[in-house]
Amino acid sequence: MASIFGRVVSRMRAADEPIVIESLGRLNEYGADDLLVCCASFEERCVSAIQRMSANFRVRYSIIFVIEEPRYQDAIDFNLTKIQTMLSRKTSEGVFVIRCQRDDPVEGVAQLKTIWKRCRPKDAEEPYITLDISGFSKVYLLGLLHYLVAELNMGLPRIVHTTQTYAPSRLTQGVHQITTVANFFGSFSVEKETVLVLFLGFEAERSLSVWKQFNPSRTICLVTAPRDGNEEYLRYAEKNNDVLLAQPNVEVRRVAADSPYHIRNTLESIWEEFKASANMIIGPFGTKPQTVGIFVFWLEHPRVQIVYSFPSEYTKSYLNRKPGKTIVLPLTNVNRGTIDPKFQFSRTGDL
């Protein structure tokens, strides 16, 4: 595990901040990339990064995950058709579609394992893989990263993410299930107390349900500090989670929305503070880039447990959100084909 972590951190240090892109170029300057992985969801943003592929973007294989959501199937099928059409023009050897259930990422990743020999990179030491995380749920994202990085030892792929623009509002209703994420069970000492680290957003029921389930001795709530300085998001997140924040032994800290390296460092400082006295559980209810940071931290500390609660349904506010900027997370060398040289890039201000 330590050698994997070393490769990950060395790549992360290539850039400390996310980069906003208008054109997504290929990574391999000598030919087609090996693999592009994305997810067709009911969210409009799942199409955005694919639409931004440059004229010279080429890839050998593409894999499209389709996470079934019966209530939103029409939107999912519509976006899937758009993605398939665009990728068919950019993919030279095959486009695979993996249909899987929302609550069972193990089954979805198992399907990927069955086709891996057919679409794996030519050179495992230097794979050219792009992962668009925009449409994935956080629990699927963790499962996919575990397979690619922890099991296959591929190192982190280039990760792109399309943000969303919206007014602060409640995003989900109800809690369907609380679970420990597969492969992230951790290793606990019965002699230690529990510290729960929750990334809070606009889904208070889900965070509160995890807090009630694990009854921690100490809770650290990490609330996203918007890059653009819009305190409205921060105030709403704190108000939305006021029941949890009013509980005893609950502390609030602020974290970046879109910098996995910052998240890894924040969690590292918490680990150093409590590793001798407490077990550590993490609940990822913030942004998807934050979830990538959680994964990178877990690579170094696999004794940490990651838990998740599934929502019963999404609100109209969630369904009406519009795509924002597309960013490349600071995990790979941005000079190796990530950004079209004609494009003047800037830091993102969206969540």
Short mmCIF file of C-alpha atoms in Angstrom, two decimals:
data_model
loop_
_atom_site.label_atom_id
_atom_site.label_comp_id
_atom_site.label_asym_id
_atom_site.label_seq_id
_atom_site.Cartn_x
_atom_site.Cartn_y
_atom_site.Cartn_z
CA MET A 1 0.00 0.00 0.00
CA ALA A 2 2.83 2.43 0.78
CA SER A 3 4.30 2.15 -2.74
CA ILE A 4 0.90 2.94 -4.27
CA PHE A 5 0.57 5.98 -2.02
CA GLY A 6 4.01 7.21 -3.07
CA ARG A 7 3.03 7.11 -6.74
CA VAL A 8 -0.21 8.92 -5.99
CA VAL A 9 1.38 11.75 -4.00
CA SER A 10 4.13 12.26 -6.59
CA ARG A 11 1.47 12.78 -9.23
CA MET A 12 -0.60 15.05 -7.02
CA ARG A 13 2.30 17.43 -6.54
CA ALA A 14 2.34 18.21 -10.26
CA ALA A 15 -0.37 20.80 -9.58
CA ASP A 16 -1.96 21.95 -6.34
CA GLU A 17 -5.12 23.51 -7.75
CA PRO A 18 -7.81 22.29 -10.16
CA ILE A 19 -7.66 23.61 -13.70
CA VAL A 20 -10.72 24.77 -15.62
CA ILE A 21 -10.76 23.42 -19.17
CA GLU A 22 -12.67 24.16 -22.36
CA SER A 23 -10.96 21.48 -24.46
CA LEU A 24 -9.98 18.00 -23.29
CA GLY A 25 -6.98 16.67 -25.21
CA ARG A 26 -5.53 13.20 -25.17
CA LEU A 27 -2.75 12.21 -22.77
CA ASN A 28 -0.68 10.16 -25.22
CA GLU A 29 1.17 12.46 -27.62
CA TYR A 30 2.12 9.51 -29.86
CA GLY A 31 -1.29 7.95 -30.38
CA ALA A 32 -4.66 7.11 -28.90
CA ASP A 33 -5.13 6.99 -25.13
CA ASP A 34 -5.83 3.61 -23.56
CA LEU A 35 -9.13 4.12 -21.81
CA LEU A 36 -11.86 6.60 -20.94
CA VAL A 37 -14.31 5.77 -18.14
CA CYS A 38 -17.47 7.79 -17.47
CA CYS A 39 -21.00 7.40 -16.13
CA ALA A 40 -24.31 8.18 -17.81
CA SER A 41 -26.61 9.47 -15.08
CA PHE A 42 -29.79 11.56 -14.94
CA GLU A 43 -27.65 14.67 -14.39
CA GLU A 44 -27.09 16.88 -17.42
CA ARG A 45 -23.46 17.44 -16.44
CA CYS A 46 -22.51 13.81 -17.15
CA VAL A 47 -22.28 14.76 -20.84
CA SER A 48 -20.23 17.95 -20.47
CA ALA A 49 -16.66 16.60 -20.38
CA ILE A 50 -17.36 14.30 -23.34
CA GLN A 51 -18.64 17.31 -25.29
CA ARG A 52 -15.34 19.07 -24.54
CA MET A 53 -13.11 16.44 -26.14
CA SER A 54 -10.74 18.13 -28.58
CA ALA A 55 -10.71 17.43 -32.32
CA ASN A 56 -7.64 15.20 -31.97
CA PHE A 57 -8.88 13.25 -28.93
CA ARG A 58 -8.65 9.52 -29.57
CA VAL A 59 -8.99 6.55 -27.22
CA ARG A 60 -8.74 2.81 -27.76
CA TYR A 61 -11.58 1.83 -25.42
CA SER A 62 -14.40 3.64 -23.64
CA ILE A 63 -16.44 2.32 -20.72
CA ILE A 64 -19.77 3.88 -19.81
CA PHE A 65 -21.28 2.96 -16.45
CA VAL A 66 -25.06 3.28 -16.23
CA ILE A 67 -26.30 3.34 -12.63
CA GLU A 68 -29.97 2.39 -12.76
CA GLU A 69 -32.42 4.87 -11.22
CA PRO A 70 -35.94 3.75 -12.26
CA ARG A 71 -37.56 7.11 -11.44
CA TYR A 72 -35.17 8.96 -13.75
CA GLN A 73 -34.69 6.35 -16.48
CA ASP A 74 -35.77 8.59 -19.37
CA ALA A 75 -33.10 11.17 -18.53
CA ILE A 76 -30.48 8.45 -18.05
CA ASP A 77 -31.26 6.83 -21.40
CA PHE A 78 -31.21 10.21 -23.14
CA ASN A 79 -27.77 11.05 -21.76
CA LEU A 80 -26.48 7.55 -22.47
CA THR A 81 -27.43 7.88 -26.14
CA LYS A 82 -25.61 11.22 -26.39
CA ILE A 83 -22.48 9.86 -24.75
CA GLN A 84 -22.45 6.69 -26.87
CA THR A 85 -22.83 8.73 -30.06
CA MET A 86 -19.93 11.05 -29.20
CA LEU A 87 -17.61 8.33 -27.94
CA SER A 88 -18.23 6.11 -30.95
CA ARG A 89 -16.50 8.79 -33.06
CA LYS A 90 -13.50 8.98 -30.72
CA THR A 91 -13.05 5.30 -29.79
CA SER A 92 -11.12 3.01 -32.11
CA GLU A 93 -11.47 -0.47 -30.59
CA GLY A 94 -14.64 -0.68 -28.51
CA VAL A 95 -17.26 1.07 -26.39
CA PHE A 96 -18.52 -0.96 -23.42
CA VAL A 97 -21.70 -0.21 -21.43
CA ILE A 98 -21.95 -1.51 -17.85
CA ARG A 99 -25.45 -1.39 -16.36
CA CYS A 100 -25.51 -1.68 -12.58
CA GLN A 101 -27.66 -1.08 -9.53
CA ARG A 102 -27.36 2.08 -7.46
CA ASP A 103 -26.89 0.28 -4.14
CA ASP A 104 -24.44 -2.37 -5.35
CA PRO A 105 -21.12 -0.93 -6.58
CA VAL A 106 -19.43 -4.31 -6.00
CA GLU A 107 -21.55 -5.80 -8.78
CA GLY A 108 -20.78 -2.89 -11.09
CA VAL A 109 -17.03 -3.15 -10.54
CA ALA A 110 -17.29 -6.94 -10.96
CA GLN A 111 -18.58 -6.35 -14.49
CA LEU A 112 -15.57 -4.15 -15.18
CA LYS A 113 -13.30 -6.95 -13.99
CA THR A 114 -14.84 -9.37 -16.50
CA ILE A 115 -13.93 -7.14 -19.46
CA TRP A 116 -10.64 -5.77 -18.14
CA LYS A 117 -8.43 -8.18 -20.12
CA ARG A 118 -10.06 -6.91 -23.31
CA CYS A 119 -9.63 -3.19 -22.63
CA ARG A 120 -6.69 -2.88 -20.24
CA PRO A 121 -3.87 -0.42 -21.08
CA LYS A 122 -1.00 -1.61 -23.24
CA ASP A 123 1.59 -0.53 -20.68
CA ALA A 124 0.53 -0.96 -17.04
CA GLU A 125 3.52 1.14 -15.93
CA GLU A 126 2.37 4.15 -17.96
CA PRO A 127 -1.36 3.87 -18.62
CA TYR A 128 -3.23 6.63 -20.41
CA ILE A 129 -6.57 6.64 -18.59
CA THR A 130 -9.11 9.42 -18.15
CA LEU A 131 -11.86 9.08 -15.55
CA ASP A 132 -14.82 11.46 -15.72
CA ILE A 133 -16.33 11.35 -12.23
CA SER A 134 -19.22 13.76 -12.91
CA GLY A 135 -21.99 11.16 -13.15
CA PHE A 136 -20.78 8.67 -10.55
CA SER A 137 -22.18 8.45 -7.04
CA LYS A 138 -19.53 8.78 -4.35
CA VAL A 139 -19.80 5.14 -3.32
CA TYR A 140 -19.28 4.00 -6.93
CA LEU A 141 -16.38 6.40 -7.30
CA LEU A 142 -14.67 4.88 -4.27
CA GLY A 143 -15.22 1.35 -5.60
CA LEU A 144 -13.84 2.22 -9.01
CA LEU A 145 -10.76 3.96 -7.62
CA HIS A 146 -10.11 1.02 -5.33
CA TYR A 147 -10.05 -1.36 -8.29
CA LEU A 148 -7.89 0.80 -10.56
CA VAL A 149 -5.43 2.06 -7.96
CA ALA A 150 -5.36 -0.31 -4.99
CA GLU A 151 -5.99 -3.61 -6.83
CA LEU A 152 -4.43 -3.03 -10.25
CA ASN A 153 -1.72 -0.64 -9.00
CA MET A 154 -2.29 1.66 -11.96
CA GLY A 155 -1.73 4.89 -10.08
CA LEU A 156 -4.37 7.59 -10.23
CA PRO A 157 -5.81 8.29 -13.67
CA ARG A 158 -6.41 11.77 -15.01
CA ILE A 159 -9.66 12.77 -13.29
CA VAL A 160 -12.05 15.32 -14.79
CA HIS A 161 -15.17 16.64 -13.12
CA THR A 162 -17.98 18.94 -14.21
CA THR A 163 -19.34 21.11 -11.42
CA GLN A 164 -22.94 22.24 -11.11
CA THR A 165 -24.48 25.67 -10.66
CA TYR A 166 -27.37 26.01 -8.25
CA ALA A 167 -28.78 28.03 -5.40
CA PRO A 168 -28.19 26.49 -1.97
CA SER A 169 -31.12 24.20 -1.20
CA ARG A 170 -31.95 20.75 0.07
CA LEU A 171 -30.82 18.08 -2.41
CA THR A 172 -32.20 14.76 -1.16
CA GLN A 173 -34.98 13.41 1.03
CA GLY A 174 -34.92 10.48 3.39
CA VAL A 175 -32.35 7.77 4.04
CA HIS A 176 -32.68 4.44 2.25
CA GLN A 177 -29.70 2.55 3.65
CA ILE A 178 -26.59 3.05 5.78
CA THR A 179 -23.58 0.91 4.93
CA THR A 180 -19.84 0.59 5.23
CA VAL A 181 -18.38 1.02 1.75
CA ALA A 182 -17.09 -2.27 0.32
CA ASN A 183 -13.28 -2.59 0.61
CA PHE A 184 -13.18 0.31 3.07
CA PHE A 185 -14.11 -1.58 6.22
CA GLY A 186 -11.06 -0.45 8.18
CA SER A 187 -9.55 -2.17 11.20
CA PHE A 188 -10.78 -1.10 14.62
CA SER A 189 -9.42 -1.46 18.12
CA VAL A 190 -12.08 -2.28 20.73
CA GLU A 191 -10.02 -0.39 23.28
CA LYS A 192 -10.35 2.93 21.45
CA GLU A 193 -13.21 5.39 21.14
CA THR A 194 -14.56 6.53 17.77
CA VAL A 195 -13.96 9.81 15.97
CA LEU A 196 -16.43 10.46 13.14
CA VAL A 197 -15.36 12.82 10.35
CA LEU A 198 -18.29 14.02 8.26
CA PHE A 199 -18.04 16.05 5.06
CA LEU A 200 -21.22 18.11 5.25
CA GLY A 201 -23.25 19.57 2.40
CA PHE A 202 -26.94 20.05 1.71
CA GLU A 203 -28.06 16.55 2.72
CA ALA A 204 -28.51 16.83 6.47
CA GLU A 205 -30.62 13.70 6.94
CA ARG A 206 -27.93 11.47 5.49
CA SER A 207 -25.17 12.89 7.67
CA LEU A 208 -27.30 12.86 10.81
CA SER A 209 -28.32 9.24 10.23
CA VAL A 210 -24.67 8.18 10.14
CA TRP A 211 -23.94 10.12 13.33
CA LYS A 212 -26.83 8.36 15.10
CA GLN A 213 -25.76 4.97 13.78
CA PHE A 214 -22.18 5.13 15.08
CA ASN A 215 -22.67 7.25 18.23
CA PRO A 216 -19.09 8.65 18.18
CA SER A 217 -17.31 10.10 21.17
CA ARG A 218 -16.13 12.99 18.99
CA THR A 219 -17.40 14.35 15.66
CA ILE A 220 -15.51 16.65 13.27
CA CYS A 221 -17.70 18.22 10.62
CA LEU A 222 -15.91 19.49 7.52
CA VAL A 223 -17.89 22.16 5.71
CA THR A 224 -16.91 23.35 2.23
CA ALA A 225 -15.54 26.86 1.92
CA PRO A 226 -16.49 28.11 -1.58
CA ARG A 227 -13.60 29.33 -3.73
CA ASP A 228 -15.51 32.33 -5.00
CA GLY A 229 -16.03 33.64 -1.47
CA ASN A 230 -19.82 33.19 -1.65
CA GLU A 231 -20.59 32.73 2.03
CA GLU A 232 -24.24 31.94 1.23
CA TYR A 233 -23.32 28.30 0.53
CA LEU A 234 -21.40 28.02 3.77
CA ARG A 235 -24.17 29.58 5.84
CA TYR A 236 -26.79 27.32 4.26
CA ALA A 237 -24.71 24.18 4.86
CA GLU A 238 -24.30 25.09 8.52
CA LYS A 239 -27.99 25.97 8.91
CA ASN A 240 -29.05 22.83 7.04
CA ASN A 241 -27.03 20.70 9.46
CA ASP A 242 -27.92 22.66 12.59
CA VAL A 243 -29.35 19.64 14.47
CA LEU A 244 -26.09 17.73 14.08
CA LEU A 245 -23.90 20.76 14.81
CA ALA A 246 -25.81 21.39 18.05
CA GLN A 247 -24.86 18.00 19.48
CA PRO A 248 -22.18 17.72 22.17
CA ASN A 249 -18.57 17.07 21.16
CA VAL A 250 -19.14 18.26 17.58
CA GLU A 251 -16.53 20.52 15.98
CA VAL A 252 -16.70 22.41 12.65
CA ARG A 253 -13.77 22.98 10.31
CA ARG A 254 -13.66 24.36 6.77
CA VAL A 255 -12.20 22.58 3.74
CA ALA A 256 -11.68 23.23 0.03
CA ALA A 257 -14.31 22.05 -2.45
CA ASP A 258 -12.11 20.75 -5.23
CA SER A 259 -8.55 20.06 -4.04
CA PRO A 260 -7.97 16.38 -3.17
CA TYR A 261 -4.49 17.17 -1.91
CA HIS A 262 -5.93 19.70 0.57
CA ILE A 263 -8.48 17.11 1.72
CA ARG A 264 -5.77 14.49 2.16
CA ASN A 265 -3.72 16.91 4.27
CA THR A 266 -6.75 17.90 6.38
CA LEU A 267 -7.55 14.27 7.13
CA GLU A 268 -3.89 13.59 7.85
CA SER A 269 -3.87 16.31 10.52
CA ILE A 270 -6.99 14.82 12.12
CA TRP A 271 -5.41 11.36 12.03
CA GLU A 272 -2.28 12.63 13.75
CA GLU A 273 -4.45 14.23 16.40
CA PHE A 274 -6.47 11.11 17.27
CA LYS A 275 -4.63 8.02 16.00
CA ALA A 276 -3.34 7.05 19.45
CA SER A 277 -6.70 7.34 21.19
CA ALA A 278 -9.51 6.71 18.70
CA ASN A 279 -10.72 4.78 15.67
CA MET A 280 -11.60 6.94 12.67
CA ILE A 281 -14.72 6.79 10.48
CA ILE A 282 -15.31 9.06 7.47
CA GLY A 283 -18.65 9.96 5.88
CA PRO A 284 -18.31 11.51 2.38
CA PHE A 285 -21.31 13.82 1.96
CA GLY A 286 -19.48 16.74 0.38
CA THR A 287 -18.20 17.07 -3.19
CA LYS A 288 -16.83 14.35 -5.47
CA PRO A 289 -13.33 15.91 -5.60
CA GLN A 290 -13.36 15.73 -1.81
CA THR A 291 -14.18 12.01 -2.11
CA VAL A 292 -11.09 11.57 -4.29
CA GLY A 293 -9.08 13.20 -1.50
CA ILE A 294 -10.63 10.80 1.02
CA PHE A 295 -9.53 7.88 -1.15
CA VAL A 296 -5.96 9.16 -1.38
CA PHE A 297 -5.86 9.54 2.41
CA TRP A 298 -7.24 6.01 2.84
CA LEU A 299 -4.43 4.59 0.68
CA GLU A 300 -2.00 5.54 3.42
CA HIS A 301 -4.37 4.69 6.27
CA PRO A 302 -6.43 1.60 5.32
CA ARG A 303 -7.41 1.10 8.98
CA VAL A 304 -9.84 4.00 8.53
CA GLN A 305 -13.46 3.08 7.79
CA ILE A 306 -15.61 4.86 5.18
CA VAL A 307 -19.39 4.79 5.56
CA TYR A 308 -22.22 5.95 3.33
CA SER A 309 -25.98 6.48 3.47
CA PHE A 310 -28.10 6.29 0.33
CA PRO A 311 -30.90 8.84 -0.16
CA SER A 312 -34.50 7.73 -0.63
CA GLU A 313 -35.04 10.27 -3.40
CA TYR A 314 -33.68 13.46 -4.96
CA THR A 315 -35.42 16.83 -4.68
CA LYS A 316 -36.55 18.97 -7.60
CA SER A 317 -33.72 21.36 -6.76
CA TYR A 318 -31.18 18.59 -7.36
CA LEU A 319 -32.81 17.54 -10.62
CA ASN A 320 -32.88 21.11 -11.92
CA ARG A 321 -29.17 21.85 -11.39
CA LYS A 322 -27.23 22.89 -14.49
CA PRO A 323 -23.67 22.02 -15.56
CA GLY A 324 -20.95 24.41 -14.49
CA LYS A 325 -17.25 24.39 -15.30
CA THR A 326 -15.30 21.28 -16.18
CA ILE A 327 -12.10 20.89 -14.18
CA VAL A 328 -9.10 18.60 -14.15
CA LEU A 329 -8.23 17.63 -10.59
CA PRO A 330 -4.63 18.26 -9.49
CA LEU A 331 -3.54 14.62 -9.61
CA THR A 332 -1.55 14.28 -12.83
CA ASN A 333 0.89 16.39 -14.81
CA VAL A 334 -1.24 19.03 -16.53
CA ASN A 335 1.49 19.57 -19.14
CA ARG A 336 1.06 16.05 -20.54
CA GLY A 337 -1.81 16.64 -22.91
CA THR A 338 -4.47 17.60 -20.38
CA ILE A 339 -5.06 21.16 -21.54
CA ASP A 340 -5.37 22.52 -25.03
CA PRO A 341 -2.43 24.97 -25.38
CA LYS A 342 -4.68 27.60 -26.93
CA PHE A 343 -6.85 27.76 -23.83
CA GLN A 344 -6.13 30.27 -21.08
CA PHE A 345 -7.03 28.49 -17.87
CA SER A 346 -8.08 29.76 -14.46
CA ARG A 347 -9.09 28.42 -11.08
CA THR A 348 -12.64 27.26 -10.59
CA GLY A 349 -15.18 29.09 -8.46
CA ASP A 350 -17.99 26.54 -8.57
CA LEU A 351 -18.74 23.76 -6.11
#
